Amino acid sequence: MGVCASTQIPTTRRLITAGSQNQMSASDRIRRLSTTAATAKVINAVDGRLHEFPTPIQAKQITSKNPNFFLCSAETMSVGACLIRAAEEEELQSGQIYFLLPESRAQKPLSLPDLCSLAITASSALCKSQPATVDRISSRKKSNSSRKFR
């Protein structure tokens, strides 16, 4: 996801100073969760909901049920560039994160705040979808992204 969540980050653990419990960083958690599951993860950028689809599935099977929205792979996002829509015939890849975005976002370059907002939305959606035993930070309040894509 460009600047906010690089795929080049090694999966190391950080010590949280407030306690003796080891926790993975948010970007490490997103990377691990997005590459280990046998489903394609689609996050609605407007409401933050996560939907998992068994693969193979074509982009058009998702967009046909969501008029005025398009799919974009998190891997193709970068600051200053327009979002690259997934082709209708494209098969979504297992373990990858995709965003379901409103058509109004299709021709607008992605700003750093936009990308960070999407990263926060993805992190929140992925954490909510995991069982309580998987690297959750329970002592901290979860912050919701104040910006929504419309």
mmCIF file of C-alpha atoms in Angstrom:
data_model
loop_
_atom_site.group_PDB
_atom_site.id
_atom_site.type_symbol
_atom_site.label_atom_id
_atom_site.label_comp_id
_atom_site.label_asym_id
_atom_site.label_seq_id
_atom_site.Cartn_x
_atom_site.Cartn_y
_atom_site.Cartn_z
ATOM 1 C CA MET A 1 0.000 0.000 0.000
ATOM 2 C CA GLY A 2 2.639 2.476 -0.981
ATOM 3 C CA VAL A 3 3.965 4.657 1.784
ATOM 4 C CA CYS A 4 1.807 3.635 4.744
ATOM 5 C CA ALA A 5 2.186 -0.144 4.668
ATOM 6 C CA SER A 6 5.161 -1.476 2.805
ATOM 7 C CA THR A 7 5.417 -5.112 1.814
ATOM 8 C CA GLN A 8 9.163 -4.937 2.453
ATOM 9 C CA ILE A 9 8.816 -4.686 6.254
ATOM 10 C CA PRO A 10 10.290 -7.708 8.052
ATOM 11 C CA THR A 11 7.943 -9.468 10.433
ATOM 12 C CA THR A 12 9.543 -8.661 13.770
ATOM 13 C CA ARG A 13 7.907 -8.147 17.121
ATOM 14 C CA ARG A 14 8.020 -4.931 19.131
ATOM 15 C CA LEU A 15 7.940 -4.647 22.902
ATOM 16 C CA ILE A 16 5.148 -2.409 24.141
ATOM 17 C CA THR A 17 6.538 -0.284 26.950
ATOM 18 C CA ALA A 18 3.254 -0.221 28.858
ATOM 19 C CA GLY A 19 3.499 -3.950 29.556
ATOM 20 C CA SER A 20 5.632 -7.007 29.142
ATOM 21 C CA GLN A 21 3.579 -8.402 26.271
ATOM 22 C CA ASN A 22 5.109 -8.610 22.776
ATOM 23 C CA GLN A 23 2.924 -7.228 19.984
ATOM 24 C CA MET A 24 3.409 -7.090 16.248
ATOM 25 C CA SER A 25 3.164 -3.691 14.594
ATOM 26 C CA ALA A 26 -0.054 -2.954 12.694
ATOM 27 C CA SER A 27 1.682 -3.167 9.318
ATOM 28 C CA ASP A 28 3.219 -6.528 10.271
ATOM 29 C CA ARG A 29 -0.220 -7.818 11.301
ATOM 30 C CA ILE A 30 -1.806 -6.641 8.051
ATOM 31 C CA ARG A 31 0.976 -8.235 6.011
ATOM 32 C CA ARG A 32 0.778 -11.559 7.854
ATOM 33 C CA LEU A 33 -3.009 -11.760 7.767
ATOM 34 C CA SER A 34 -3.224 -10.773 4.120
ATOM 35 C CA THR A 35 -0.723 -13.374 2.941
ATOM 36 C CA THR A 36 -1.695 -16.421 5.003
ATOM 37 C CA ALA A 37 -5.401 -16.897 4.353
ATOM 38 C CA ALA A 38 -6.853 -18.816 1.411
ATOM 39 C CA THR A 39 -9.322 -16.051 0.632
ATOM 40 C CA ALA A 40 -9.259 -12.715 -1.159
ATOM 41 C CA LYS A 41 -10.059 -9.954 1.314
ATOM 42 C CA VAL A 42 -12.251 -7.098 0.080
ATOM 43 C CA ILE A 43 -12.630 -4.052 2.303
ATOM 44 C CA ASN A 44 -15.394 -1.553 1.612
ATOM 45 C CA ALA A 45 -13.629 1.822 1.860
ATOM 46 C CA VAL A 46 -16.871 3.620 2.742
ATOM 47 C CA ASP A 47 -18.166 1.513 5.641
ATOM 48 C CA GLY A 48 -14.979 -0.382 6.581
ATOM 49 C CA ARG A 49 -16.555 -3.834 6.311
ATOM 50 C CA LEU A 50 -14.368 -6.788 5.412
ATOM 51 C CA HIS A 51 -15.657 -9.508 3.101
ATOM 52 C CA GLU A 52 -13.654 -12.641 2.402
ATOM 53 C CA PHE A 53 -14.146 -14.549 -0.835
ATOM 54 C CA PRO A 54 -12.836 -18.023 -1.638
ATOM 55 C CA THR A 55 -10.698 -17.954 -4.743
ATOM 56 C CA PRO A 56 -10.947 -18.134 -7.658
ATOM 57 C CA ILE A 57 -13.410 -15.277 -7.993
ATOM 58 C CA GLN A 58 -13.528 -12.610 -10.680
ATOM 59 C CA ALA A 59 -13.723 -8.912 -9.899
ATOM 60 C CA LYS A 60 -17.007 -8.615 -11.814
ATOM 61 C CA GLN A 61 -18.684 -11.054 -9.404
ATOM 62 C CA ILE A 62 -18.148 -8.503 -6.651
ATOM 63 C CA THR A 63 -18.641 -5.263 -8.561
ATOM 64 C CA SER A 64 -21.875 -6.496 -10.163
ATOM 65 C CA LYS A 65 -23.389 -6.606 -6.668
ATOM 66 C CA ASN A 66 -22.017 -3.155 -5.829
ATOM 67 C CA PRO A 67 -23.096 -0.671 -8.502
ATOM 68 C CA ASN A 68 -21.086 2.559 -8.664
ATOM 69 C CA PHE A 69 -18.080 0.894 -7.003
ATOM 70 C CA PHE A 70 -14.845 -0.575 -8.350
ATOM 71 C CA LEU A 71 -12.131 -2.865 -6.970
ATOM 72 C CA CYS A 72 -8.525 -1.845 -6.490
ATOM 73 C CA SER A 73 -5.685 -4.015 -5.176
ATOM 74 C CA ALA A 74 -3.851 -2.586 -2.168
ATOM 75 C CA GLU A 75 -0.607 -3.598 -3.882
ATOM 76 C CA THR A 76 -1.182 -1.129 -6.742
ATOM 77 C CA MET A 77 -1.816 1.952 -4.595
ATOM 78 C CA SER A 78 0.719 4.752 -4.399
ATOM 79 C CA VAL A 79 0.666 8.405 -3.393
ATOM 80 C CA GLY A 80 0.108 10.832 -6.255
ATOM 81 C CA ALA A 81 -1.205 8.201 -8.673
ATOM 82 C CA CYS A 82 -4.782 7.465 -9.661
ATOM 83 C CA LEU A 83 -6.232 4.226 -8.357
ATOM 84 C CA ILE A 84 -5.881 1.289 -10.725
ATOM 85 C CA ARG A 85 -9.163 -0.526 -11.076
ATOM 86 C CA ALA A 86 -9.119 -4.320 -11.252
ATOM 87 C CA ALA A 87 -10.254 -5.538 -14.673
ATOM 88 C CA GLU A 88 -13.710 -7.128 -14.662
ATOM 89 C CA GLU A 89 -12.250 -10.486 -15.782
ATOM 90 C CA GLU A 90 -9.365 -10.371 -13.276
ATOM 91 C CA GLU A 91 -9.297 -13.230 -10.778
ATOM 92 C CA LEU A 92 -8.680 -11.973 -7.273
ATOM 93 C CA GLN A 93 -5.624 -13.470 -5.630
ATOM 94 C CA SER A 94 -5.739 -15.502 -2.446
ATOM 95 C CA GLY A 95 -4.216 -13.667 0.498
ATOM 96 C CA GLN A 96 -4.421 -10.246 -1.165
ATOM 97 C CA ILE A 97 -6.284 -7.193 0.083
ATOM 98 C CA TYR A 98 -8.593 -5.308 -2.267
ATOM 99 C CA PHE A 99 -10.590 -2.155 -1.643
ATOM 100 C CA LEU A 100 -14.126 -1.596 -2.895
ATOM 101 C CA LEU A 101 -14.173 2.108 -3.723
ATOM 102 C CA PRO A 102 -16.830 4.503 -5.026
ATOM 103 C CA GLU A 103 -16.585 5.431 -8.714
ATOM 104 C CA SER A 104 -16.122 9.054 -7.636
ATOM 105 C CA ARG A 105 -12.581 8.092 -6.508
ATOM 106 C CA ALA A 106 -11.580 6.515 -9.833
ATOM 107 C CA GLN A 107 -9.887 9.495 -11.493
ATOM 108 C CA LYS A 108 -8.508 11.289 -8.434
ATOM 109 C CA PRO A 109 -4.836 10.957 -7.471
ATOM 110 C CA LEU A 110 -4.334 9.274 -4.102
ATOM 111 C CA SER A 111 -3.021 11.634 -1.422
ATOM 112 C CA LEU A 112 -0.937 10.566 1.562
ATOM 113 C CA PRO A 113 -3.866 11.197 3.960
ATOM 114 C CA ASP A 114 -6.111 9.103 1.664
ATOM 115 C CA LEU A 115 -3.635 6.219 1.677
ATOM 116 C CA CYS A 116 -3.192 6.400 5.438
ATOM 117 C CA SER A 117 -6.964 6.435 5.915
ATOM 118 C CA LEU A 118 -7.243 3.274 3.805
ATOM 119 C CA ALA A 119 -4.437 1.641 5.815
ATOM 120 C CA ILE A 120 -6.247 2.431 9.071
ATOM 121 C CA THR A 121 -9.518 1.098 7.648
ATOM 122 C CA ALA A 122 -7.775 -2.116 6.556
ATOM 123 C CA SER A 123 -6.024 -2.570 9.891
ATOM 124 C CA SER A 124 -9.265 -2.086 11.798
ATOM 125 C CA ALA A 125 -11.226 -4.448 9.535
ATOM 126 C CA LEU A 126 -8.559 -7.160 9.720
ATOM 127 C CA CYS A 127 -8.246 -6.912 13.506
ATOM 128 C CA LYS A 128 -12.019 -7.166 13.940
ATOM 129 C CA SER A 129 -12.116 -10.293 11.783
ATOM 130 C CA GLN A 130 -9.554 -12.203 13.858
ATOM 131 C CA PRO A 131 -10.225 -14.235 17.004
ATOM 132 C CA ALA A 132 -9.268 -12.608 20.310
ATOM 133 C CA THR A 133 -6.197 -14.827 20.602
ATOM 134 C CA VAL A 134 -4.476 -13.397 17.528
ATOM 135 C CA ASP A 135 -2.184 -10.456 18.333
ATOM 136 C CA ARG A 136 -4.863 -8.032 19.450
ATOM 137 C CA ILE A 137 -4.007 -4.935 21.393
ATOM 138 C CA SER A 138 -6.734 -5.009 24.007
ATOM 139 C CA SER A 139 -5.310 -2.418 26.382
ATOM 140 C CA ARG A 140 -5.471 0.401 23.845
ATOM 141 C CA LYS A 141 -8.636 2.023 22.569
ATOM 142 C CA LYS A 142 -9.215 1.458 18.895
ATOM 143 C CA SER A 143 -9.278 4.637 16.880
ATOM 144 C CA ASN A 144 -11.613 4.881 13.933
ATOM 145 C CA SER A 145 -10.628 6.659 10.791
ATOM 146 C CA SER A 146 -12.354 10.031 10.712
ATOM 147 C CA ARG A 147 -12.059 10.297 6.935
ATOM 148 C CA LYS A 148 -14.297 8.189 4.781
ATOM 149 C CA PHE A 149 -14.136 7.848 1.035
ATOM 150 C CA ARG A 150 -17.161 9.250 -0.706
#
